[in-house]
Amino acid sequence: MTVATKGRIARAAAAALAVSLSGFGSTPASGALPALTWKQECPLASEKVPEPTGYAGVYEQSVDPGRTCSVIQNTSPGILWIRVARPNTAVFLNGSTTPLEPKGWFADAGAQAIGGMSDTQVPILSGGYAVIKYNEQPTRFTFWMADRQTQWRAEFAVQVSEFTFKRIPYATWLDARINLRRNVEECASAATALWEHLSTTDRPAPMQDVIGHLATASETMEACKPIHEAFDPPPAQRTPRAANAWDDFVDRVKAKGTAWADDLFEFVAHHPGAIISRLPRGA
């Protein structure tokens, strides 16, 4: 195959991706703004708060000198939930400490797929952050580890959005990213139903089994169609098929998903209390 031919195939695949991920209609560009970072929300948080006994490696907390806010970072391989009582509030962040960092977009897709967020309860993905705003004392919060369905759904959404986003043409990435998040959210919910159907193990995710069935299983065929066609678009006149793109995507997510499941399984084995704990903490 000549270099020119390869270039035409790449351009055709990129065009097909932009079309397939924008099939739900355009979205105002203002909706693409990422969440604020913890450095913007609680910039003076520098004093470390010791974690509870037995919870090293689960999270880290820092507070500002005036005890008006604190930053919680999830240092576990899984998802933590944080809850506060009003009038205190919890702020979901996109996982990054730098505005416009793509990692934050993937985390945002994972959190959207989970659902259940509010101004008093937010998920924190692995490596991500949340900020608690203290409007009255005591400065307490409750945390616990998400159930395995939630863990799986979020990780699936993060990985699918990451690998798909990398294929979006730069000229159309702003609108396509918004549509991608919506596509991923719908696909993640459907894929969770398929995961529960296929699952025969207590491990968090037979992700390799689910990914291979996205385009054919009744649970995921329609909901995941935009994601599948982004990598493996249907043949069209003068539009060469992007050979092996879907297979390459499947292999990548299989490898990453398996490693994530193993890490989480090992973590849970060493921190069994984190799964059932709703442990209150004071800053």
PDB file of N, CA, C and O in Angstrom, residues 207-269:
ATOM      1  N   MET A 207     -13.897  -7.422  31.381  1.00  0.00           N
ATOM      2  CA  MET A 207     -14.030  -6.413  30.331  1.00  0.00           C
ATOM      3  C   MET A 207     -13.696  -6.963  28.957  1.00  0.00           C
ATOM      4  O   MET A 207     -14.279  -6.575  27.952  1.00  0.00           O
ATOM      5  N   GLN A 208     -12.754  -7.900  28.913  1.00  0.00           N
ATOM      6  CA  GLN A 208     -12.379  -8.468  27.625  1.00  0.00           C
ATOM      7  C   GLN A 208     -13.545  -9.202  26.984  1.00  0.00           C
ATOM      8  O   GLN A 208     -13.653  -9.262  25.762  1.00  0.00           O
ATOM      9  N   ASP A 209     -14.441  -9.786  27.797  1.00  0.00           N
ATOM     10  CA  ASP A 209     -15.606 -10.478  27.246  1.00  0.00           C
ATOM     11  C   ASP A 209     -16.621  -9.489  26.691  1.00  0.00           C
ATOM     12  O   ASP A 209     -17.206  -9.703  25.629  1.00  0.00           O
ATOM     13  N   VAL A 210     -16.830  -8.401  27.420  1.00  0.00           N
ATOM     14  CA  VAL A 210     -17.856  -7.436  27.029  1.00  0.00           C
ATOM     15  C   VAL A 210     -17.461  -6.679  25.765  1.00  0.00           C
ATOM     16  O   VAL A 210     -18.270  -6.519  24.847  1.00  0.00           O
ATOM     17  N   ILE A 211     -16.234  -6.195  25.712  1.00  0.00           N
ATOM     18  CA  ILE A 211     -15.792  -5.385  24.577  1.00  0.00           C
ATOM     19  C   ILE A 211     -15.983  -6.124  23.258  1.00  0.00           C
ATOM     20  O   ILE A 211     -16.410  -5.565  22.254  1.00  0.00           O
ATOM     21  N   GLY A 212     -15.682  -7.419  23.277  1.00  0.00           N
ATOM     22  CA  GLY A 212     -15.796  -8.191  22.048  1.00  0.00           C
ATOM     23  C   GLY A 212     -17.224  -8.395  21.564  1.00  0.00           C
ATOM     24  O   GLY A 212     -17.441  -8.800  20.421  1.00  0.00           O
ATOM     25  N   HIS A 213     -18.223  -8.087  22.420  1.00  0.00           N
ATOM     26  CA  HIS A 213     -19.622  -8.312  22.050  1.00  0.00           C
ATOM     27  C   HIS A 213     -20.408  -7.015  21.851  1.00  0.00           C
ATOM     28  O   HIS A 213     -21.610  -7.062  21.620  1.00  0.00           O
ATOM     29  N   LEU A 214     -19.761  -5.875  21.940  1.00  0.00           N
ATOM     30  CA  LEU A 214     -20.491  -4.610  21.891  1.00  0.00           C
ATOM     31  C   LEU A 214     -21.339  -4.453  20.629  1.00  0.00           C
ATOM     32  O   LEU A 214     -22.450  -3.932  20.674  1.00  0.00           O
ATOM     33  N   ALA A 215     -20.798  -4.879  19.500  1.00  0.00           N
ATOM     34  CA  ALA A 215     -21.476  -4.642  18.234  1.00  0.00           C
ATOM     35  C   ALA A 215     -22.534  -5.688  17.915  1.00  0.00           C
ATOM     36  O   ALA A 215     -23.317  -5.502  16.971  1.00  0.00           O
ATOM     37  N   THR A 216     -22.602  -6.776  18.690  1.00  0.00           N
ATOM     38  CA  THR A 216     -23.507  -7.873  18.339  1.00  0.00           C
ATOM     39  C   THR A 216     -24.508  -8.227  19.433  1.00  0.00           C
ATOM     40  O   THR A 216     -25.580  -8.763  19.129  1.00  0.00           O
ATOM     41  N   ALA A 217     -24.206  -7.953  20.693  1.00  0.00           N
ATOM     42  CA  ALA A 217     -25.105  -8.325  21.780  1.00  0.00           C
ATOM     43  C   ALA A 217     -26.361  -7.466  21.761  1.00  0.00           C
ATOM     44  O   ALA A 217     -26.305  -6.268  21.448  1.00  0.00           O
ATOM     45  N   SER A 218     -27.484  -8.053  22.101  1.00  0.00           N
ATOM     46  CA  SER A 218     -28.747  -7.316  22.069  1.00  0.00           C
ATOM     47  C   SER A 218     -28.738  -6.135  23.035  1.00  0.00           C
ATOM     48  O   SER A 218     -29.359  -5.102  22.773  1.00  0.00           O
ATOM     49  N   GLU A 219     -28.034  -6.268  24.168  1.00  0.00           N
ATOM     50  CA  GLU A 219     -28.003  -5.191  25.154  1.00  0.00           C
ATOM     51  C   GLU A 219     -27.263  -3.957  24.656  1.00  0.00           C
ATOM     52  O   GLU A 219     -27.546  -2.826  25.072  1.00  0.00           O
ATOM     53  N   THR A 220     -26.275  -4.160  23.781  1.00  0.00           N
ATOM     54  CA  THR A 220     -25.369  -3.070  23.419  1.00  0.00           C
ATOM     55  C   THR A 220     -25.373  -2.706  21.935  1.00  0.00           C
ATOM     56  O   THR A 220     -24.752  -1.714  21.555  1.00  0.00           O
ATOM     57  N   MET A 221     -26.035  -3.464  21.122  1.00  0.00           N
ATOM     58  CA  MET A 221     -25.937  -3.280  19.672  1.00  0.00           C
ATOM     59  C   MET A 221     -26.272  -1.856  19.238  1.00  0.00           C
ATOM     60  O   MET A 221     -25.548  -1.224  18.474  1.00  0.00           O
ATOM     61  N   GLU A 222     -27.393  -1.314  19.739  1.00  0.00           N
ATOM     62  CA  GLU A 222     -27.816   0.021  19.322  1.00  0.00           C
ATOM     63  C   GLU A 222     -27.118   1.112  20.139  1.00  0.00           C
ATOM     64  O   GLU A 222     -26.657   2.106  19.591  1.00  0.00           O
ATOM     65  N   ALA A 223     -27.055   0.935  21.455  1.00  0.00           N
ATOM     66  CA  ALA A 223     -26.483   1.978  22.305  1.00  0.00           C
ATOM     67  C   ALA A 223     -25.009   2.223  21.993  1.00  0.00           C
ATOM     68  O   ALA A 223     -24.526   3.350  22.101  1.00  0.00           O
ATOM     69  N   CYS A 224     -24.285   1.170  21.613  1.00  0.00           N
ATOM     70  CA  CYS A 224     -22.854   1.293  21.357  1.00  0.00           C
ATOM     71  C   CYS A 224     -22.527   1.435  19.872  1.00  0.00           C
ATOM     72  O   CYS A 224     -21.351   1.449  19.501  1.00  0.00           O
ATOM     73  N   LYS A 225     -23.541   1.546  19.047  1.00  0.00           N
ATOM     74  CA  LYS A 225     -23.314   1.640  17.602  1.00  0.00           C
ATOM     75  C   LYS A 225     -22.427   2.825  17.215  1.00  0.00           C
ATOM     76  O   LYS A 225     -21.514   2.666  16.394  1.00  0.00           O
ATOM     77  N   PRO A 226     -22.642   4.034  17.777  1.00  0.00           N
ATOM     78  CA  PRO A 226     -21.756   5.145  17.403  1.00  0.00           C
ATOM     79  C   PRO A 226     -20.291   4.893  17.748  1.00  0.00           C
ATOM     80  O   PRO A 226     -19.392   5.292  17.001  1.00  0.00           O
ATOM     81  N   ILE A 227     -20.053   4.230  18.879  1.00  0.00           N
ATOM     82  CA  ILE A 227     -18.675   3.941  19.275  1.00  0.00           C
ATOM     83  C   ILE A 227     -18.057   2.932  18.312  1.00  0.00           C
ATOM     84  O   ILE A 227     -16.925   3.093  17.845  1.00  0.00           O
ATOM     85  N   HIS A 228     -18.802   1.880  17.994  1.00  0.00           N
ATOM     86  CA  HIS A 228     -18.282   0.862  17.091  1.00  0.00           C
ATOM     87  C   HIS A 228     -18.015   1.444  15.704  1.00  0.00           C
ATOM     88  O   HIS A 228     -16.967   1.196  15.102  1.00  0.00           O
ATOM     89  N   GLU A 229     -18.939   2.243  15.197  1.00  0.00           N
ATOM     90  CA  GLU A 229     -18.773   2.791  13.854  1.00  0.00           C
ATOM     91  C   GLU A 229     -17.670   3.836  13.794  1.00  0.00           C
ATOM     92  O   GLU A 229     -17.128   4.103  12.719  1.00  0.00           O
ATOM     93  N   ALA A 230     -17.347   4.432  14.925  1.00  0.00           N
ATOM     94  CA  ALA A 230     -16.240   5.379  14.936  1.00  0.00           C
ATOM     95  C   ALA A 230     -14.925   4.690  14.592  1.00  0.00           C
ATOM     96  O   ALA A 230     -14.035   5.281  13.984  1.00  0.00           O
ATOM     97  N   PHE A 231     -14.799   3.421  14.957  1.00  0.00           N
ATOM     98  CA  PHE A 231     -13.590   2.663  14.678  1.00  0.00           C
ATOM     99  C   PHE A 231     -13.729   1.781  13.448  1.00  0.00           C
ATOM    100  O   PHE A 231     -12.752   1.505  12.760  1.00  0.00           O
ATOM    101  N   ASP A 232     -14.917   1.328  13.178  1.00  0.00           N
ATOM    102  CA  ASP A 232     -15.126   0.380  12.092  1.00  0.00           C
ATOM    103  C   ASP A 232     -16.337   0.823  11.272  1.00  0.00           C
ATOM    104  O   ASP A 232     -17.382   0.179  11.288  1.00  0.00           O
ATOM    105  N   PRO A 233     -16.232   1.965  10.567  1.00  0.00           N
ATOM    106  CA  PRO A 233     -17.384   2.522   9.865  1.00  0.00           C
ATOM    107  C   PRO A 233     -17.872   1.608   8.760  1.00  0.00           C
ATOM    108  O   PRO A 233     -17.079   0.889   8.142  1.00  0.00           O
ATOM    109  N   PRO A 234     -19.193   1.613   8.480  1.00  0.00           N
ATOM    110  CA  PRO A 234     -19.714   0.789   7.391  1.00  0.00           C
ATOM    111  C   PRO A 234     -19.185   1.272   6.058  1.00  0.00           C
ATOM    112  O   PRO A 234     -18.916   2.460   5.874  1.00  0.00           O
ATOM    113  N   PRO A 235     -18.999   0.371   5.094  1.00  0.00           N
ATOM    114  CA  PRO A 235     -18.475   0.776   3.780  1.00  0.00           C
ATOM    115  C   PRO A 235     -19.405   1.782   3.115  1.00  0.00           C
ATOM    116  O   PRO A 235     -20.618   1.715   3.224  1.00  0.00           O
ATOM    117  N   ALA A 236     -18.824   2.762   2.447  1.00  0.00           N
ATOM    118  CA  ALA A 236     -19.597   3.751   1.698  1.00  0.00           C
ATOM    119  C   ALA A 236     -18.843   4.055   0.417  1.00  0.00           C
ATOM    120  O   ALA A 236     -17.652   3.788   0.294  1.00  0.00           O
ATOM    121  N   GLN A 237     -19.545   4.611  -0.545  1.00  0.00           N
ATOM    122  CA  GLN A 237     -18.929   4.904  -1.835  1.00  0.00           C
ATOM    123  C   GLN A 237     -17.767   5.884  -1.640  1.00  0.00           C
ATOM    124  O   GLN A 237     -17.909   6.905  -0.990  1.00  0.00           O
ATOM    125  N   ARG A 238     -16.620   5.496  -2.162  1.00  0.00           N
ATOM    126  CA  ARG A 238     -15.402   6.294  -2.107  1.00  0.00           C
ATOM    127  C   ARG A 238     -14.924   6.525  -0.667  1.00  0.00           C
ATOM    128  O   ARG A 238     -14.175   7.444  -0.399  1.00  0.00           O
ATOM    129  N   THR A 239     -15.357   5.694   0.255  1.00  0.00           N
ATOM    130  CA  THR A 239     -14.875   5.794   1.627  1.00  0.00           C
ATOM    131  C   THR A 239     -14.255   4.463   2.032  1.00  0.00           C
ATOM    132  O   THR A 239     -14.967   3.522   2.388  1.00  0.00           O
ATOM    133  N   PRO A 240     -12.941   4.308   1.941  1.00  0.00           N
ATOM    134  CA  PRO A 240     -12.296   3.030   2.270  1.00  0.00           C
ATOM    135  C   PRO A 240     -12.564   2.645   3.723  1.00  0.00           C
ATOM    136  O   PRO A 240     -12.670   3.498   4.601  1.00  0.00           O
ATOM    137  N   ARG A 241     -12.692   1.373   3.963  1.00  0.00           N
ATOM    138  CA  ARG A 241     -12.920   0.867   5.306  1.00  0.00           C
ATOM    139  C   ARG A 241     -11.629   0.968   6.130  1.00  0.00           C
ATOM    140  O   ARG A 241     -10.542   0.714   5.635  1.00  0.00           O
ATOM    141  N   ALA A 242     -11.747   1.372   7.364  1.00  0.00           N
ATOM    142  CA  ALA A 242     -10.582   1.479   8.242  1.00  0.00           C
ATOM    143  C   ALA A 242     -10.252   0.092   8.781  1.00  0.00           C
ATOM    144  O   ALA A 242     -10.786  -0.350   9.793  1.00  0.00           O
ATOM    145  N   ALA A 243      -9.401  -0.616   8.103  1.00  0.00           N
ATOM    146  CA  ALA A 243      -9.109  -2.006   8.433  1.00  0.00           C
ATOM    147  C   ALA A 243      -8.486  -2.134   9.816  1.00  0.00           C
ATOM    148  O   ALA A 243      -7.572  -1.400  10.177  1.00  0.00           O
ATOM    149  N   ASN A 244      -9.014  -3.090  10.573  1.00  0.00           N
ATOM    150  CA  ASN A 244      -8.456  -3.503  11.864  1.00  0.00           C
ATOM    151  C   ASN A 244      -8.524  -2.437  12.961  1.00  0.00           C
ATOM    152  O   ASN A 244      -7.990  -2.648  14.045  1.00  0.00           O
ATOM    153  N   ALA A 245      -9.191  -1.310  12.726  1.00  0.00           N
ATOM    154  CA  ALA A 245      -9.241  -0.273  13.747  1.00  0.00           C
ATOM    155  C   ALA A 245      -9.995  -0.761  14.980  1.00  0.00           C
ATOM    156  O   ALA A 245      -9.565  -0.540  16.117  1.00  0.00           O
ATOM    157  N   TRP A 246     -11.135  -1.423  14.765  1.00  0.00           N
ATOM    158  CA  TRP A 246     -11.921  -1.910  15.901  1.00  0.00           C
ATOM    159  C   TRP A 246     -11.168  -3.006  16.641  1.00  0.00           C
ATOM    160  O   TRP A 246     -11.155  -3.036  17.873  1.00  0.00           O
ATOM    161  N   ASP A 247     -10.552  -3.918  15.891  1.00  0.00           N
ATOM    162  CA  ASP A 247      -9.805  -5.004  16.532  1.00  0.00           C
ATOM    163  C   ASP A 247      -8.671  -4.454  17.382  1.00  0.00           C
ATOM    164  O   ASP A 247      -8.407  -4.955  18.485  1.00  0.00           O
ATOM    165  N   ASP A 248      -8.001  -3.413  16.876  1.00  0.00           N
ATOM    166  CA  ASP A 248      -6.911  -2.804  17.635  1.00  0.00           C
ATOM    167  C   ASP A 248      -7.454  -2.159  18.908  1.00  0.00           C
ATOM    168  O   ASP A 248      -6.860  -2.286  19.988  1.00  0.00           O
ATOM    169  N   PHE A 249      -8.591  -1.494  18.793  1.00  0.00           N
ATOM    170  CA  PHE A 249      -9.233  -0.882  19.952  1.00  0.00           C
ATOM    171  C   PHE A 249      -9.603  -1.937  20.991  1.00  0.00           C
ATOM    172  O   PHE A 249      -9.360  -1.778  22.185  1.00  0.00           O
ATOM    173  N   VAL A 250     -10.190  -3.037  20.542  1.00  0.00           N
ATOM    174  CA  VAL A 250     -10.590  -4.118  21.442  1.00  0.00           C
ATOM    175  C   VAL A 250      -9.372  -4.656  22.190  1.00  0.00           C
ATOM    176  O   VAL A 250      -9.410  -4.855  23.411  1.00  0.00           O
ATOM    177  N   ASP A 251      -8.280  -4.895  21.471  1.00  0.00           N
ATOM    178  CA  ASP A 251      -7.077  -5.430  22.104  1.00  0.00           C
ATOM    179  C   ASP A 251      -6.526  -4.470  23.164  1.00  0.00           C
ATOM    180  O   ASP A 251      -6.092  -4.899  24.243  1.00  0.00           O
ATOM    181  N   ARG A 252      -6.555  -3.175  22.877  1.00  0.00           N
ATOM    182  CA  ARG A 252      -6.027  -2.189  23.813  1.00  0.00           C
ATOM    183  C   ARG A 252      -6.858  -2.148  25.093  1.00  0.00           C
ATOM    184  O   ARG A 252      -6.325  -2.120  26.207  1.00  0.00           O
ATOM    185  N   VAL A 253      -8.189  -2.121  24.932  1.00  0.00           N
ATOM    186  CA  VAL A 253      -9.047  -2.040  26.103  1.00  0.00           C
ATOM    187  C   VAL A 253      -9.011  -3.338  26.895  1.00  0.00           C
ATOM    188  O   VAL A 253      -9.066  -3.338  28.125  1.00  0.00           O
ATOM    189  N   LYS A 254      -8.913  -4.453  26.197  1.00  0.00           N
ATOM    190  CA  LYS A 254      -8.772  -5.735  26.894  1.00  0.00           C
ATOM    191  C   LYS A 254      -7.568  -5.713  27.829  1.00  0.00           C
ATOM    192  O   LYS A 254      -7.662  -6.068  29.007  1.00  0.00           O
ATOM    193  N   ALA A 255      -6.420  -5.294  27.284  1.00  0.00           N
ATOM    194  CA  ALA A 255      -5.190  -5.311  28.069  1.00  0.00           C
ATOM    195  C   ALA A 255      -5.283  -4.358  29.252  1.00  0.00           C
ATOM    196  O   ALA A 255      -4.948  -4.708  30.391  1.00  0.00           O
ATOM    197  N   LYS A 256      -5.775  -3.157  29.010  1.00  0.00           N
ATOM    198  CA  LYS A 256      -5.857  -2.172  30.082  1.00  0.00           C
ATOM    199  C   LYS A 256      -6.927  -2.552  31.093  1.00  0.00           C
ATOM    200  O   LYS A 256      -6.745  -2.398  32.301  1.00  0.00           O
ATOM    201  N   GLY A 257      -8.056  -3.066  30.604  1.00  0.00           N
ATOM    202  CA  GLY A 257      -9.139  -3.445  31.503  1.00  0.00           C
ATOM    203  C   GLY A 257      -8.766  -4.601  32.406  1.00  0.00           C
ATOM    204  O   GLY A 257      -9.119  -4.630  33.586  1.00  0.00           O
ATOM    205  N   THR A 258      -8.040  -5.551  31.875  1.00  0.00           N
ATOM    206  CA  THR A 258      -7.609  -6.691  32.687  1.00  0.00           C
ATOM    207  C   THR A 258      -6.655  -6.245  33.783  1.00  0.00           C
ATOM    208  O   THR A 258      -6.762  -6.684  34.932  1.00  0.00           O
ATOM    209  N   ALA A 259      -5.718  -5.364  33.437  1.00  0.00           N
ATOM    210  CA  ALA A 259      -4.767  -4.865  34.431  1.00  0.00           C
ATOM    211  C   ALA A 259      -5.492  -4.090  35.523  1.00  0.00           C
ATOM    212  O   ALA A 259      -5.183  -4.230  36.712  1.00  0.00           O
ATOM    213  N   TRP A 260      -6.475  -3.268  35.126  1.00  0.00           N
ATOM    214  CA  TRP A 260      -7.237  -2.503  36.115  1.00  0.00           C
ATOM    215  C   TRP A 260      -7.999  -3.437  37.050  1.00  0.00           C
ATOM    216  O   TRP A 260      -8.002  -3.249  38.271  1.00  0.00           O
ATOM    217  N   ALA A 261      -8.653  -4.449  36.510  1.00  0.00           N
ATOM    218  CA  ALA A 261      -9.422  -5.383  37.333  1.00  0.00           C
ATOM    219  C   ALA A 261      -8.528  -6.106  38.328  1.00  0.00           C
ATOM    220  O   ALA A 261      -8.892  -6.286  39.494  1.00  0.00           O
ATOM    221  N   ASP A 262      -7.354  -6.512  37.884  1.00  0.00           N
ATOM    222  CA  ASP A 262      -6.424  -7.200  38.784  1.00  0.00           C
ATOM    223  C   ASP A 262      -5.966  -6.271  39.915  1.00  0.00           C
ATOM    224  O   ASP A 262      -5.867  -6.687  41.079  1.00  0.00           O
ATOM    225  N   ASP A 263      -5.675  -5.004  39.575  1.00  0.00           N
ATOM    226  CA  ASP A 263      -5.234  -4.047  40.592  1.00  0.00           C
ATOM    227  C   ASP A 263      -6.335  -3.817  41.622  1.00  0.00           C
ATOM    228  O   ASP A 263      -6.073  -3.777  42.833  1.00  0.00           O
ATOM    229  N   LEU A 264      -7.579  -3.673  41.152  1.00  0.00           N
ATOM    230  CA  LEU A 264      -8.680  -3.412  42.067  1.00  0.00           C
ATOM    231  C   LEU A 264      -8.963  -4.626  42.945  1.00  0.00           C
ATOM    232  O   LEU A 264      -9.233  -4.502  44.139  1.00  0.00           O
ATOM    233  N   PHE A 265      -8.897  -5.815  42.348  1.00  0.00           N
ATOM    234  CA  PHE A 265      -9.132  -7.040  43.109  1.00  0.00           C
ATOM    235  C   PHE A 265      -8.106  -7.170  44.225  1.00  0.00           C
ATOM    236  O   PHE A 265      -8.442  -7.505  45.370  1.00  0.00           O
ATOM    237  N   GLU A 266      -6.839  -6.883  43.929  1.00  0.00           N
ATOM    238  CA  GLU A 266      -5.783  -6.971  44.934  1.00  0.00           C
ATOM    239  C   GLU A 266      -5.983  -5.911  46.016  1.00  0.00           C
ATOM    240  O   GLU A 266      -5.788  -6.174  47.206  1.00  0.00           O
ATOM    241  N   PHE A 267      -6.397  -4.715  45.613  1.00  0.00           N
ATOM    242  CA  PHE A 267      -6.627  -3.648  46.580  1.00  0.00           C
ATOM    243  C   PHE A 267      -7.740  -4.028  47.554  1.00  0.00           C
ATOM    244  O   PHE A 267      -7.611  -3.850  48.768  1.00  0.00           O
ATOM    245  N   VAL A 268      -8.835  -4.553  47.029  1.00  0.00           N
ATOM    246  CA  VAL A 268      -9.966  -4.928  47.871  1.00  0.00           C
ATOM    247  C   VAL A 268      -9.558  -6.032  48.852  1.00  0.00           C
ATOM    248  O   VAL A 268      -9.984  -6.057  50.014  1.00  0.00           O
ATOM    249  N   ALA A 269      -8.722  -6.945  48.385  1.00  0.00           N
ATOM    250  CA  ALA A 269      -8.268  -8.031  49.251  1.00  0.00           C
ATOM    251  C   ALA A 269      -7.489  -7.499  50.455  1.00  0.00           C
ATOM    252  O   ALA A 269      -7.538  -8.076  51.548  1.00  0.00           O
TER     253      ALA A 269
END
